[in-house]
Amino acid sequence: MNAAARTASGASRLAGRRALLIGAATGIGRAIAQRFAEEGAAIVIADLNEEGGAESARLCTAAGGEASFLPVDVRSDASVRNATEQAVRRLDGLDVLVNIAGVMRVGAIETITDPEWSLVFDTNVRSQFLSVRHALPTLKASGRGSIINMASAAGFKGGPGLTLYAASKGACIAYSRTLAAELGPSGIRVNAVCPGFVDTPFNDPATNYMGGRKAVDEHVGRAIPLKRQATAEEIAPCVAFLASDEASYMTGQALLIDGGML
């Protein structure tokens, strides 16, 4: 259903929500941003990719949403703090924090270097800690705070060449579940989203490692009951659901969106 159809049907489950989306310049992140804007949220998009982030914001506003862009380096505490503070000022508060930023490195474990390990864990895991730390006071004041962390089905079950990536996503799941227990008394829900195979360029390293698109398609046909990869647009509604009152009693969950793979 497109934005006009949703508006006509009265669907505005995120109306009044103020959301910071970190890592929404392309792919799943851009689809989430567009879905949030279509469903009535006021959003700030933060990303290291300034061209892509600005384009995401433009697409959201062109569709009638309220969106703006801020640059951020999620590996820098100072940068995350600055982006979060600016987003809170622009939105006059914050109700939803979505941590989407991520990076993938693949290879046999003996080929993984220390800098690669640090890059992946800093980007995929530490960034979620930094953003929560700086957003937490405002989320507590919201009274309906929701934190949604991007993890992966790989955090449940990895595969050859994915040890580093899977380890980082497993950490995201454990972090989200534990944070939910800690922040529940403050009225803040925390959930993780765990996509399986999604057809975006983000997964190109894994595709190349597996032998190319034909090999991936053959694997998908064997391993996934729905016999196909997801699109980014199929992940976004699940994130919008977790941000909404429809998920008001849902916290500490790792939501698999994997076509039945697991």
XYZ file of C-alpha atoms in Angstrom, residues 16-109:
94
model
C 2.984 12.468 16.678
C 6.022 10.216 17.044
C 9.443 11.856 16.917
C 12.080 9.473 15.616
C 15.840 9.452 15.108
C 16.924 6.938 12.473
C 20.658 6.301 12.493
C 21.899 4.687 9.300
C 19.030 5.422 6.908
C 20.836 6.618 3.794
C 20.237 3.532 1.673
C 18.683 0.072 1.588
C 16.670 -1.075 4.581
C 17.332 2.197 6.378
C 15.887 4.291 3.579
C 12.837 2.040 3.369
C 12.306 2.439 7.123
C 12.602 6.220 6.864
C 10.041 6.368 4.077
C 7.650 4.090 5.960
C 7.951 6.172 9.140
C 7.301 9.378 7.212
C 4.316 7.844 5.410
C 2.851 6.735 8.730
C 3.038 10.194 10.247
C 6.297 10.317 12.209
C 8.552 13.354 12.250
C 12.025 11.996 11.618
C 15.663 12.941 11.597
C 17.935 10.760 9.472
C 21.574 10.532 10.568
C 24.237 8.814 8.488
C 27.882 8.982 7.461
C 26.726 8.915 3.822
C 25.703 12.554 3.495
C 24.539 12.339 -0.125
C 22.442 9.240 0.498
C 21.084 10.555 3.795
C 20.031 13.850 2.268
C 18.343 11.961 -0.565
C 16.430 9.806 1.929
C 15.197 12.944 3.665
C 14.223 14.487 0.333
C 12.227 11.412 -0.650
C 10.410 11.456 2.682
C 9.464 15.122 2.416
C 8.474 14.718 -1.249
C 5.976 12.099 -0.098
C 4.507 14.566 2.377
C 6.504 13.558 5.449
C 8.521 15.641 7.880
C 12.195 14.694 7.610
C 15.652 16.215 7.801
C 19.229 14.957 7.660
C 22.242 15.149 9.974
C 25.736 13.754 9.352
C 27.072 11.301 11.915
C 30.005 8.956 12.354
C 28.609 6.167 14.523
C 32.099 5.121 15.601
C 32.676 8.504 17.253
C 31.124 9.213 20.638
C 31.344 12.965 20.071
C 29.667 12.696 16.669
C 26.836 10.515 17.993
C 26.307 12.856 20.941
C 26.184 15.896 18.666
C 23.783 14.279 16.192
C 21.490 13.100 18.982
C 21.404 16.508 20.632
C 20.670 18.225 17.317
C 17.925 15.722 16.504
C 16.275 16.280 19.884
C 16.320 20.034 19.305
C 14.865 19.728 15.807
C 12.135 17.354 16.930
C 11.513 19.025 20.291
C 11.966 15.683 21.992
C 12.369 12.041 21.023
C 10.074 9.020 21.184
C 11.762 6.484 18.920
C 15.406 5.593 18.317
C 16.178 3.209 15.460
C 19.763 1.957 15.143
C 20.231 0.710 11.598
C 23.882 1.508 10.867
C 25.917 -1.548 10.044
C 28.792 -2.972 8.064
C 29.594 -6.460 6.810
C 32.978 -8.095 6.466
C 33.231 -11.719 5.352
C 36.021 -14.255 5.178
C 37.448 -17.313 6.847
C 38.223 -16.599 10.482
